[in-house]
mmCIF file of C-alpha atoms and ligand atoms in Angstrom:
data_model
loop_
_atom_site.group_PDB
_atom_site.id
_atom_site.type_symbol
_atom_site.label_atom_id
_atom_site.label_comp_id
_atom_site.label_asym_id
_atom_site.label_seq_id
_atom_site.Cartn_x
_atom_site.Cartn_y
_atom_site.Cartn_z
ATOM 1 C CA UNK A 1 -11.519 -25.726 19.822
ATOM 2 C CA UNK A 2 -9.431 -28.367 17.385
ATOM 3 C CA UNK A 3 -11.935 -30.260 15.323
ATOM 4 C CA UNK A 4 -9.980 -34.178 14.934
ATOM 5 C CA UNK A 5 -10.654 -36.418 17.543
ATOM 6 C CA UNK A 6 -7.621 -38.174 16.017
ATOM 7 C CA UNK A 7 -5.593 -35.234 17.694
ATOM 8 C CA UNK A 8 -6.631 -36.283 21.314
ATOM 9 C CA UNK A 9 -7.173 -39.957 21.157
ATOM 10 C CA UNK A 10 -5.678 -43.054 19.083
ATOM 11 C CA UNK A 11 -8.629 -45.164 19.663
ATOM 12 C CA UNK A 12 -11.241 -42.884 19.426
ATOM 13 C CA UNK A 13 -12.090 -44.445 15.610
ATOM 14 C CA UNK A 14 -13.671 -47.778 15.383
ATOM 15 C CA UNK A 15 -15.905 -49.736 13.370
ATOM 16 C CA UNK A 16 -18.543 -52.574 13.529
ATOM 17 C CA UNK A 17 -17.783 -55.748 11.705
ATOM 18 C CA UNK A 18 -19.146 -55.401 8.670
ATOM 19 C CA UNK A 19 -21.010 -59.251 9.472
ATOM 20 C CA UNK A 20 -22.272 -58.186 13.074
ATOM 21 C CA UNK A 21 -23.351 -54.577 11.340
ATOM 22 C CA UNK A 22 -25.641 -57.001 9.241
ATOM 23 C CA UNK A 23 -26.367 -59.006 11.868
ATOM 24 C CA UNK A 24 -28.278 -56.242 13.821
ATOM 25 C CA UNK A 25 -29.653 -55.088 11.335
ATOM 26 C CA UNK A 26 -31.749 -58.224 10.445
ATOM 27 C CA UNK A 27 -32.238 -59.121 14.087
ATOM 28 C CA UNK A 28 -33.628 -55.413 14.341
ATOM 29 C CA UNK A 29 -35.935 -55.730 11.248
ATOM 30 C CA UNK A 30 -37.376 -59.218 12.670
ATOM 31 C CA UNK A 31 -37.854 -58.117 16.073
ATOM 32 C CA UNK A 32 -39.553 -54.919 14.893
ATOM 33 C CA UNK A 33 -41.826 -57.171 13.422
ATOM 34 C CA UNK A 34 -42.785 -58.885 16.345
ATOM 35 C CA UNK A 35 -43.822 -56.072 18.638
ATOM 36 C CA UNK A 36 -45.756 -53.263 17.937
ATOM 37 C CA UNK A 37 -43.612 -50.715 19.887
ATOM 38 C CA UNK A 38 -40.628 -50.222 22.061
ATOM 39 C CA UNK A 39 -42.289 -50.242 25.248
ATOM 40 C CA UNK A 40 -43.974 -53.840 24.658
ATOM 41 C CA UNK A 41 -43.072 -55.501 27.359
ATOM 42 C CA UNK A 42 -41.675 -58.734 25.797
ATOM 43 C CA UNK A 43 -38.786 -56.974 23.792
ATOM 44 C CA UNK A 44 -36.305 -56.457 26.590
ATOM 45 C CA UNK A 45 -35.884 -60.679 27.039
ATOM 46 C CA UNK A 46 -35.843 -60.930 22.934
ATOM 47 C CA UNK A 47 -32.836 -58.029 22.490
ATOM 48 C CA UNK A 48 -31.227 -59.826 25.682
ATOM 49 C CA UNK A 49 -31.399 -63.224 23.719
ATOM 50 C CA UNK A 50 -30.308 -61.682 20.464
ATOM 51 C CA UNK A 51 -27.124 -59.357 22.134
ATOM 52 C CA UNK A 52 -26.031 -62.432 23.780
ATOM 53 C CA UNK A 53 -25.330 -64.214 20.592
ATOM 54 C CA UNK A 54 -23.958 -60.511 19.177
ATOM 55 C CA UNK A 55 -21.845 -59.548 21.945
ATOM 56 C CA UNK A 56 -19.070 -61.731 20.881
ATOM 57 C CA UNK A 57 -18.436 -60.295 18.308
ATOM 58 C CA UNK A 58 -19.317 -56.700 18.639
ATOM 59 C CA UNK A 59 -18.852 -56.446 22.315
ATOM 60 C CA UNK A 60 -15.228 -55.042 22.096
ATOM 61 C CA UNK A 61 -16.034 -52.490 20.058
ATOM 62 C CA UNK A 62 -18.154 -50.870 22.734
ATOM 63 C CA UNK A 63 -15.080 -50.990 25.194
ATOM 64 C CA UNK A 64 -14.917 -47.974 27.634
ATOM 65 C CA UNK A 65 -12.973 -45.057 25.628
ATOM 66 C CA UNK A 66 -9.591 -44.318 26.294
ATOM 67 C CA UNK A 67 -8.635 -40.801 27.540
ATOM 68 C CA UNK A 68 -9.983 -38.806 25.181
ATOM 69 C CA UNK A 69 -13.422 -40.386 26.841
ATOM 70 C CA UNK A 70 -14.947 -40.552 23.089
ATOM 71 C CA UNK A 71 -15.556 -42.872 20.190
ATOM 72 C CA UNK A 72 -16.804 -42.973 16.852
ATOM 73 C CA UNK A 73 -17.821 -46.130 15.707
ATOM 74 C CA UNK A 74 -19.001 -46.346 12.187
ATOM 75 C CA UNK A 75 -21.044 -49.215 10.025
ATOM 76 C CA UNK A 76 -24.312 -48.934 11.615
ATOM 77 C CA UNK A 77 -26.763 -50.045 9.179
ATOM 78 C CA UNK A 78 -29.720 -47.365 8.368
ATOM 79 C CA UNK A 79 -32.961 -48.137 6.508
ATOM 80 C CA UNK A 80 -34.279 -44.336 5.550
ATOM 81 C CA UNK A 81 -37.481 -45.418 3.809
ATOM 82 C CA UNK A 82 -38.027 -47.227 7.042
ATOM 83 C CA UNK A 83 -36.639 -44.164 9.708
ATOM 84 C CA UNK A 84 -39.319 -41.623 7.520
ATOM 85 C CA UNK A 85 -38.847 -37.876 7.868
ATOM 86 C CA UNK A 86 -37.080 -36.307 11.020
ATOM 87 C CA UNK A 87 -39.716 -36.257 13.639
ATOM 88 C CA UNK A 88 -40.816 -32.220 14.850
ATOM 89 C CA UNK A 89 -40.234 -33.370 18.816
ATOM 90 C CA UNK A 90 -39.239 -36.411 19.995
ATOM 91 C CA UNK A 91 -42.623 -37.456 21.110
ATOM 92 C CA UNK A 92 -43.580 -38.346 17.065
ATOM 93 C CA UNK A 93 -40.602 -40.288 16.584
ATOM 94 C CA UNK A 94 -43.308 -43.256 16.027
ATOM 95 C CA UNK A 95 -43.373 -46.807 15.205
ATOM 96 C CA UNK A 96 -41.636 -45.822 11.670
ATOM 97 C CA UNK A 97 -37.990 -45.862 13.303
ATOM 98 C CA UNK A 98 -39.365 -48.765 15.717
ATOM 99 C CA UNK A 99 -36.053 -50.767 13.951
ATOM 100 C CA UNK A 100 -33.810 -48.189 14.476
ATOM 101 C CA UNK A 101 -34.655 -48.409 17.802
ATOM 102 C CA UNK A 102 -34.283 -51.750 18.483
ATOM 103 C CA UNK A 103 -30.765 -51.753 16.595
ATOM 104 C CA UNK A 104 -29.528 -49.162 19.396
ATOM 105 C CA UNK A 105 -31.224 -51.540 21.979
ATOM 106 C CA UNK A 106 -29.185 -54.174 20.536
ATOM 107 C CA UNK A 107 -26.433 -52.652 20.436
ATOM 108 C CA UNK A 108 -26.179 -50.740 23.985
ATOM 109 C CA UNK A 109 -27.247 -53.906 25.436
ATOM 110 C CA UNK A 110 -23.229 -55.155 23.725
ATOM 111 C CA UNK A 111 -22.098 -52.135 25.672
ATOM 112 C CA UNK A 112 -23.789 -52.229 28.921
ATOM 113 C CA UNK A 113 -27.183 -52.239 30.800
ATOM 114 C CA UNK A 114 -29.504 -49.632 29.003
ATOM 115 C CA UNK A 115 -31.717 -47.407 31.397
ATOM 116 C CA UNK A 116 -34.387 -44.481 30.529
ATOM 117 C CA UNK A 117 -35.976 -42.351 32.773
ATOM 118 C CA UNK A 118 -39.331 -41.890 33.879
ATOM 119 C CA UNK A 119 -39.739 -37.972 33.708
ATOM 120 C CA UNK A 120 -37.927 -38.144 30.348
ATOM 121 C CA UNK A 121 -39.216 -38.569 26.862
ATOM 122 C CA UNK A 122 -42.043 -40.921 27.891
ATOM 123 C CA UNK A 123 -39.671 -43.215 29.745
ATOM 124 C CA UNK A 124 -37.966 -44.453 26.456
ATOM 125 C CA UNK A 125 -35.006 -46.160 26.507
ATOM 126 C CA UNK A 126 -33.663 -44.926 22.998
ATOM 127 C CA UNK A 127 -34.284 -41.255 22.981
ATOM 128 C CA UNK A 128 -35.024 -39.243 20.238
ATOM 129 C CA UNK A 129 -32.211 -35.786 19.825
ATOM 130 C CA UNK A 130 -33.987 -33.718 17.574
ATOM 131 C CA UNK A 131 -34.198 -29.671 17.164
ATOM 132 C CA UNK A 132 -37.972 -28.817 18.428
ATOM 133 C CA UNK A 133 -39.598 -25.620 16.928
ATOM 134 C CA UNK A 134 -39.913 -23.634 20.186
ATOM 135 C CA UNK A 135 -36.675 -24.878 22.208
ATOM 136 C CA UNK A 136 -34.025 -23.339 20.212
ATOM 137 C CA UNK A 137 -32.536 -21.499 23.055
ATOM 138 C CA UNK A 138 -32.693 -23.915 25.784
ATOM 139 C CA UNK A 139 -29.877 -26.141 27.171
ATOM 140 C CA UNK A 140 -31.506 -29.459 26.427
ATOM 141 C CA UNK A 141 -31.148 -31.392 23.669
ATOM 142 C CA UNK A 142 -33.848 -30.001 21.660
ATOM 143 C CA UNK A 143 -32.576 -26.915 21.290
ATOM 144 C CA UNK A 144 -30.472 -25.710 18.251
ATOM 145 C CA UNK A 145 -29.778 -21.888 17.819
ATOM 146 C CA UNK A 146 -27.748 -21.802 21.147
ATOM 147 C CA UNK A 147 -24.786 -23.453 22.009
ATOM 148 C CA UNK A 148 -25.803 -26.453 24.144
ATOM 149 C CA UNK A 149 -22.574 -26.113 26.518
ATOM 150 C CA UNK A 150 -20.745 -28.737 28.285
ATOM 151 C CA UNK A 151 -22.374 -31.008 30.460
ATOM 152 C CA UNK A 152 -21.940 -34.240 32.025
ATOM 153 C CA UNK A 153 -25.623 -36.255 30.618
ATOM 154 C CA UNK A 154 -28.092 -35.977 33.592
ATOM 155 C CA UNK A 155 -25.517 -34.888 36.027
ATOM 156 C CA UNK A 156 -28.305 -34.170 38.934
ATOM 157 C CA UNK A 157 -28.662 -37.933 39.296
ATOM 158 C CA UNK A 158 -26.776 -40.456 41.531
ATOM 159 C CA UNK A 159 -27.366 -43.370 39.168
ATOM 160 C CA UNK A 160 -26.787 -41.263 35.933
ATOM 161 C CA UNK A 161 -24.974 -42.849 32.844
ATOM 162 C CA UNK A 162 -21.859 -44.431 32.801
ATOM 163 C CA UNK A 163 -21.421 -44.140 29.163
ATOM 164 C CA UNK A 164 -23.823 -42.978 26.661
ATOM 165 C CA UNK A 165 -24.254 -44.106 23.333
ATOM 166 C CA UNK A 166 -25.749 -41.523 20.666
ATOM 167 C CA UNK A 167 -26.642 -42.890 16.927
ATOM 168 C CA UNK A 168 -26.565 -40.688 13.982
ATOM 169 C CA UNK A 169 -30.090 -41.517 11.875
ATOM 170 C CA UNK A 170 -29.047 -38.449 9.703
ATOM 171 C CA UNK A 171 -26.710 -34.853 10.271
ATOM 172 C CA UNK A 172 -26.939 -33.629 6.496
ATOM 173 C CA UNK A 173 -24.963 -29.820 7.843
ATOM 174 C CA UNK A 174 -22.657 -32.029 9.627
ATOM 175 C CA UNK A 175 -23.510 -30.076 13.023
ATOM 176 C CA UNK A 176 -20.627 -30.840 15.552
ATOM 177 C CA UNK A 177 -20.734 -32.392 18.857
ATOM 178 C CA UNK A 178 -18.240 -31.203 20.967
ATOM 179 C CA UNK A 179 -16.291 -33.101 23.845
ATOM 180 C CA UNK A 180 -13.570 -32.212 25.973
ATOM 181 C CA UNK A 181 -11.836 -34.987 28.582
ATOM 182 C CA UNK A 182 -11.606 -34.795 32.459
ATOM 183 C CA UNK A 183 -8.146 -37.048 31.658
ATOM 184 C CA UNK A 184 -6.508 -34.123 29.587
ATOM 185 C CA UNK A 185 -7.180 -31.188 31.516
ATOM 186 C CA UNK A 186 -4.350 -29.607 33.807
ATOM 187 C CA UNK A 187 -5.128 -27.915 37.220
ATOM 188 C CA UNK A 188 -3.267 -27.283 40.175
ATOM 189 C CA UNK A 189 -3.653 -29.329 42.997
ATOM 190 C CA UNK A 190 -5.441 -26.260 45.142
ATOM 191 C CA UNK A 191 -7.985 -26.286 42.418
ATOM 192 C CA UNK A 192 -8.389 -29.759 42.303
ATOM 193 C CA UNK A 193 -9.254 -29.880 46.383
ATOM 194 C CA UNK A 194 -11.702 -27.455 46.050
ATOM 195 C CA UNK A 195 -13.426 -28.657 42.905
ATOM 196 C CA UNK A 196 -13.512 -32.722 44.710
ATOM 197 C CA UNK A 197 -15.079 -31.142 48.040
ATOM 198 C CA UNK A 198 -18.713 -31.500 47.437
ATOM 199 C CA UNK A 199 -20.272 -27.866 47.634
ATOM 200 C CA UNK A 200 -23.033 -26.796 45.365
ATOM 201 C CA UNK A 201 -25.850 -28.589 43.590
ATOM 202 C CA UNK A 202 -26.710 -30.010 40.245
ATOM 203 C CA UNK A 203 -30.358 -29.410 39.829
ATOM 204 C CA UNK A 204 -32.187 -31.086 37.172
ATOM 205 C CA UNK A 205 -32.423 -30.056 33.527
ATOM 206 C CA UNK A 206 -35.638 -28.978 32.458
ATOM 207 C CA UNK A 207 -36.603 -31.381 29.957
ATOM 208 C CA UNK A 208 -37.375 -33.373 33.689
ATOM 209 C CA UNK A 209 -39.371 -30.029 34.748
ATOM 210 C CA UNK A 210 -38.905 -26.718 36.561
ATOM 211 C CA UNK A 211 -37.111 -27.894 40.132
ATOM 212 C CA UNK A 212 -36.554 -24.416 42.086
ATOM 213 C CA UNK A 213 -33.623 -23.908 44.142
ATOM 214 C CA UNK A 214 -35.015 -23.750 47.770
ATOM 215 C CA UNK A 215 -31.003 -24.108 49.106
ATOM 216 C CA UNK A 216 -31.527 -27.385 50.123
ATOM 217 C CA UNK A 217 -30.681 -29.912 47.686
ATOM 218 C CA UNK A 218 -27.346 -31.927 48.138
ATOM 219 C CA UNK A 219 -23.902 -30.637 47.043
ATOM 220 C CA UNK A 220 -21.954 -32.774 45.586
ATOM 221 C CA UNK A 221 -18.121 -32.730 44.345
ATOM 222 C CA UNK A 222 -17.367 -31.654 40.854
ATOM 223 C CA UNK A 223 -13.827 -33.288 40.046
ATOM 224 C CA UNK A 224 -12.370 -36.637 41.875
ATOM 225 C CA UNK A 225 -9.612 -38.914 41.668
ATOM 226 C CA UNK A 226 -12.237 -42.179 41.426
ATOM 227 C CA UNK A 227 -10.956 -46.002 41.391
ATOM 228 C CA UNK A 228 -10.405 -45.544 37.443
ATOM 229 C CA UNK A 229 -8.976 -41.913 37.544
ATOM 230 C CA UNK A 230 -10.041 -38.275 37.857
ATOM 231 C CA UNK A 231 -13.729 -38.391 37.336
ATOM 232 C CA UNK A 232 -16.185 -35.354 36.600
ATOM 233 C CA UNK A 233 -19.372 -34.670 37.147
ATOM 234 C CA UNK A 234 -20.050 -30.879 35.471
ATOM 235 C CA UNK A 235 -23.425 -28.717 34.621
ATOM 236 C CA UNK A 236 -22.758 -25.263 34.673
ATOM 237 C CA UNK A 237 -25.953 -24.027 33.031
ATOM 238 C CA UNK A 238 -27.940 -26.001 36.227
ATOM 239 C CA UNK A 239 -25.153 -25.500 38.872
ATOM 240 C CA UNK A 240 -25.953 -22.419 41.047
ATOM 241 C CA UNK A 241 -22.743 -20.778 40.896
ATOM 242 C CA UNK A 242 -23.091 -17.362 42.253
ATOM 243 C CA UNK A 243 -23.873 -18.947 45.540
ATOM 244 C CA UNK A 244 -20.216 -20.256 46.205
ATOM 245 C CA UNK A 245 -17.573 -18.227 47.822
ATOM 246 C CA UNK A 246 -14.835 -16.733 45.688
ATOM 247 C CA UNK A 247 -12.188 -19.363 45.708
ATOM 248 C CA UNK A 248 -14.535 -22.244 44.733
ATOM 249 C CA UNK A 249 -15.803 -19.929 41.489
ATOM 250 C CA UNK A 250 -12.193 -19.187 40.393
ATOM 251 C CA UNK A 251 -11.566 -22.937 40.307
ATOM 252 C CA UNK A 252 -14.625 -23.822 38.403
ATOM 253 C CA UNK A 253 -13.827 -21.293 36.266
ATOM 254 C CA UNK A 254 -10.033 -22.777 35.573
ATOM 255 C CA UNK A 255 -11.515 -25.814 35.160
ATOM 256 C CA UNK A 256 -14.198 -24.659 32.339
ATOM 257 C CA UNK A 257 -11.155 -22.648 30.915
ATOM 258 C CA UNK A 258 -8.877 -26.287 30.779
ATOM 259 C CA UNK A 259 -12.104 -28.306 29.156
ATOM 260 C CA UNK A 260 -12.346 -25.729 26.584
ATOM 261 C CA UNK A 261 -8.885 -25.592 25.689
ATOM 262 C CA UNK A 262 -9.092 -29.508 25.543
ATOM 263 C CA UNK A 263 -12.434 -29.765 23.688
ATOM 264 C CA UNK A 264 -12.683 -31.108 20.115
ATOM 265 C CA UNK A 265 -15.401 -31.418 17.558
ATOM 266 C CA UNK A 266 -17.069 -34.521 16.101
ATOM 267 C CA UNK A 267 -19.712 -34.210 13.487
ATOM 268 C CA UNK A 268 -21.084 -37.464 13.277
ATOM 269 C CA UNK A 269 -22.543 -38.769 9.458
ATOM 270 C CA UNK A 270 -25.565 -40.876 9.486
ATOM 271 C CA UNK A 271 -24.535 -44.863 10.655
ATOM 272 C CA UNK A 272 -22.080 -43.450 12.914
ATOM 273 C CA UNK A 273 -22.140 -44.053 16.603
ATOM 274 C CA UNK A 274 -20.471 -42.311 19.513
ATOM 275 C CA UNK A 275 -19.596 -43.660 22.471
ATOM 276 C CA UNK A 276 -19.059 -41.057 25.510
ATOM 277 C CA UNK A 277 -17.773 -42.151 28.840
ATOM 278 C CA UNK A 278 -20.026 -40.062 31.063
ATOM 279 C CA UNK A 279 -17.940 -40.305 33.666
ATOM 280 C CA UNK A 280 -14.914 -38.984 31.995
ATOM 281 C CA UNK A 281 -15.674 -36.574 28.828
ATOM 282 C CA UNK A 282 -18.631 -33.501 28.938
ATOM 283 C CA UNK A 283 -20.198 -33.316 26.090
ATOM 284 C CA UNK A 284 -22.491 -29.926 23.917
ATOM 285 C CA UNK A 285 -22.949 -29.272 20.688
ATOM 286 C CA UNK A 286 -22.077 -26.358 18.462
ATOM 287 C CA UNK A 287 -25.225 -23.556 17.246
ATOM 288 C CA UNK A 288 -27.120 -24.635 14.607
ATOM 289 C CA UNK A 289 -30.395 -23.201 12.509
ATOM 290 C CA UNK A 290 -32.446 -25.888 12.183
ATOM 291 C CA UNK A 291 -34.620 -26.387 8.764
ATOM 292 C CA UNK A 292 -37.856 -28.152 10.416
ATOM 293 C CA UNK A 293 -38.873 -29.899 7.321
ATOM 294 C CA UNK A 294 -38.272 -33.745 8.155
ATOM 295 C CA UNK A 295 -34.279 -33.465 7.184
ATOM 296 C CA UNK A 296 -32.798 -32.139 10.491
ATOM 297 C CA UNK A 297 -30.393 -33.850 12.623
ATOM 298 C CA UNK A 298 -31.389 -36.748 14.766
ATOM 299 C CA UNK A 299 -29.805 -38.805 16.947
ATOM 300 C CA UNK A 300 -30.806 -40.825 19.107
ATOM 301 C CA UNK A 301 -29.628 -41.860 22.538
ATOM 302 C CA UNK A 302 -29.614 -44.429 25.195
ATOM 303 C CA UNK A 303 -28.000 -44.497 28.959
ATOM 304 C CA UNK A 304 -25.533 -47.328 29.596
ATOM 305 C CA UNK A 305 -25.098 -48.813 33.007
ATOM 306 C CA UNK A 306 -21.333 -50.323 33.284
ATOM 307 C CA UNK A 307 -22.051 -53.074 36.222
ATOM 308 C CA UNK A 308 -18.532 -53.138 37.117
ATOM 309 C CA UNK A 309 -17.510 -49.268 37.439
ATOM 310 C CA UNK A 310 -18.792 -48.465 41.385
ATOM 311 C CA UNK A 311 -20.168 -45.009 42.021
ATOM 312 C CA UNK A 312 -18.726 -42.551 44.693
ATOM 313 C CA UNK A 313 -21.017 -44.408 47.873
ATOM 314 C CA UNK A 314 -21.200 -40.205 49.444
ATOM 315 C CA UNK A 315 -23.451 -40.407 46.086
ATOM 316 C CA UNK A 316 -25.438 -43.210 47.732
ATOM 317 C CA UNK A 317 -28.110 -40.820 50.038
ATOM 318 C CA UNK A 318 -28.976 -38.523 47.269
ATOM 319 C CA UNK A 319 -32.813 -38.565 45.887
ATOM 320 C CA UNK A 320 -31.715 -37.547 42.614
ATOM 321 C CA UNK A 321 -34.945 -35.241 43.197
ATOM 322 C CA UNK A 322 -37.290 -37.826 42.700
ATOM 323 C CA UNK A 323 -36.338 -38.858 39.157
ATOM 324 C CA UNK A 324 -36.984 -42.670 38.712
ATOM 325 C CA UNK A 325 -34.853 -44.862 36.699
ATOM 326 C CA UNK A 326 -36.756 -47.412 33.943
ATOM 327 C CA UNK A 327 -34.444 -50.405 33.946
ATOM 328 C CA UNK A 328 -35.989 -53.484 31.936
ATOM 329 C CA UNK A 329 -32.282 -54.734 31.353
ATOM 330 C CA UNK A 330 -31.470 -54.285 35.213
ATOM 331 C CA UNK A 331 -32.604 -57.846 35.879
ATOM 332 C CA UNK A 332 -30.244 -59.472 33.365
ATOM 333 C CA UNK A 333 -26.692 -59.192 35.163
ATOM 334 C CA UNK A 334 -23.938 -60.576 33.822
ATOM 335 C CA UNK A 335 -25.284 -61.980 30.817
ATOM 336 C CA UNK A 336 -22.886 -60.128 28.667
ATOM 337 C CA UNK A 337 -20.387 -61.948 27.155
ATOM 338 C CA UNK A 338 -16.476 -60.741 27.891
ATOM 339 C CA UNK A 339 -15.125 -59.408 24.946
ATOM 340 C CA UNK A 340 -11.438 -59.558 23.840
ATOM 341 C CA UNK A 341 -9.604 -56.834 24.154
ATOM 342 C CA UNK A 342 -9.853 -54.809 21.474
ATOM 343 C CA UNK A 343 -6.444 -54.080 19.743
ATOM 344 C CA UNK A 344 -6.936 -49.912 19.127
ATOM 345 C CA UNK A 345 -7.541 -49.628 23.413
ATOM 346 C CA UNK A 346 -3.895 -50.327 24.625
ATOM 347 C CA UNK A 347 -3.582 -48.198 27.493
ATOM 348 C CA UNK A 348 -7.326 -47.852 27.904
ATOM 349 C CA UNK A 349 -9.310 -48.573 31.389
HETATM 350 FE FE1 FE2 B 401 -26.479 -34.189 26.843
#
């Protein structure tokens, strides 16, 4: 595993403007005074009203990665008296971090259309990535002592992200994320047939809940050419494997053998964003032993619809087993204002 983005990717460094860095910051601190928490039910309309008058200027910066499928954008303004102690789960990240919150609001809602889910963390759109006492050895995102391996984000799910963007609120051992890009692996073209013909399942993690394999539930293809190039969708740890004949294994296997020889490392500081295309780059994170005394690392995450990128329509009759989407930006089309072209994403979608 290399450990510099810069290796893989050009563009894969950004930063905010230092004016529109301020600029969400104060429109985060007033808004957080006007509601009492993030599900109040007038805050969608107000962040919609305040990222139309950011987007301009920040809206570029949240352009679609290049190939590497990853960016780190820094300059995200943190308050730490105001984000308090790490929360133990992310069910007591409270009111405190209510700001921080409505900063990533803002600025996903630059990016995209921001979506939660119902059967996940309380139906919060800005999730809370913290190490829970308990979890270590699970493959969500509260776990810590394992390595959380490679996984397109909710890849069960029809409508799942288009691009996700994570915000570090504080990583003081500088644990790594690791990524690895559907654009810079190499397979042969057998492998690649077999690995775009749709033939086992994704089933749900289980931060949604326990979902047994009764043999029944969709397959769906793993690697595709799609309109904007080859396009993954990857879960190993929730992808029933053994059930697949021989030749379909040994190309799943080549291609978890290419994404680890592509995969690199980014160990994000507190203020600093990353933007993953979902549709592009897996993403995990590397062991860590987490200290569970209010200074562990937390992130915290929201799902970005891009309007414009169309899903596979074979995806279109899948139930994504029941799992509801919570979209309070869904009714807002097209209010984002076009960005220019930022000048680091020559050659990017
Ligand atoms: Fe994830």
């Amino acid at each position: 595993m290399k450990n510099a983005c810069s290796e893989h990717v050009s563009d894969c460094v950004r930063t905010l403007p230092g004016a529109g860095a301020q600029a969400v910051a104060h429109a985060a601190r007033e808004l957080a005074g006007l509601v009492s928490s993030p599900f109040d039910p007038g805050l969608p309309a107000q962040v919609d009203a305040r990222a139309r008058e950011l987007a301009p200027e920040l809206g570029e910066v949240f352009a679609p990665p290049g190939a590497a499928g990853a960016a780190v954008i820094s300059g995200l303004v943190l308050d730490n008296a105001d984000l308090g102690p790490t929360p133990q789960d992310w069910s007591h990240a409270g009111v405190r971090s209510l700001s921080a919150d409505i900063a990533m609001m803002l600025l996903a809602r630059c990016a995209g259309v921001p979506f939660g889910w119902q059967g996940q963390q309380a139906g919060r759109i800005v999730n809370n990535v913290v190490p829970a006492a308990g979890h270590e050895d699970e493959q969500t995102g509260a776990s810590s002592a394992t390595l959380l391996a490679p996984h397109t984000e909710d890849a069960f799910h029809p409508r799942r992200a288009n691009m996700l963007l994570l915000g570090c609120m504080r990583n003081p051992d500088l644990v790594a994320t690791t990524l690895s890009s559907v654009r810079q692996v190499q397979l042969d073209e057998a492998h690649r047939r077999l690995l775009a013909a749709p033939t086992l399942p994704i089933l749900p993690d289980i931060s949604y809940g326990a979902v047994p394999d009764t043999g029944a539930a969709p397959t769906v293809s793993t690697l595709w050419d799609g309109p904007q190039g080859p396009t993954l969708r990857y879960d190993p740890a929730y992808t029933p494997l053994p059930r697949a004949r021989a030749e379909f294994r040994a190309a799943y296997e080549a291609l978890t053998t290419e994404l680890e020889r592509v995969s690199y490392t980014v160990a994000l500081e507190a203020g600093q964003l990353l933007l993953v295309d979902n549709d592009v780059a897996v993403h995990g994170r590397v062991p860590f032993t987490a200290r569970y005394d209010g200074t562990d690392r937390w992130l915290k995450r929201v799902n970005l619809r891009l309007p414009q990128r169309l899903r596979d329509p074979a995806e279109a009759a899948e139930d994504g087993y029941g799992q509801k989407l919570v979209e309070p930006y869904a009714a807002a089309p097209g209010r984002r204002p076009s960005p220019r072209p930022h000048p680091a994403l020559v050659g990017a979608r």
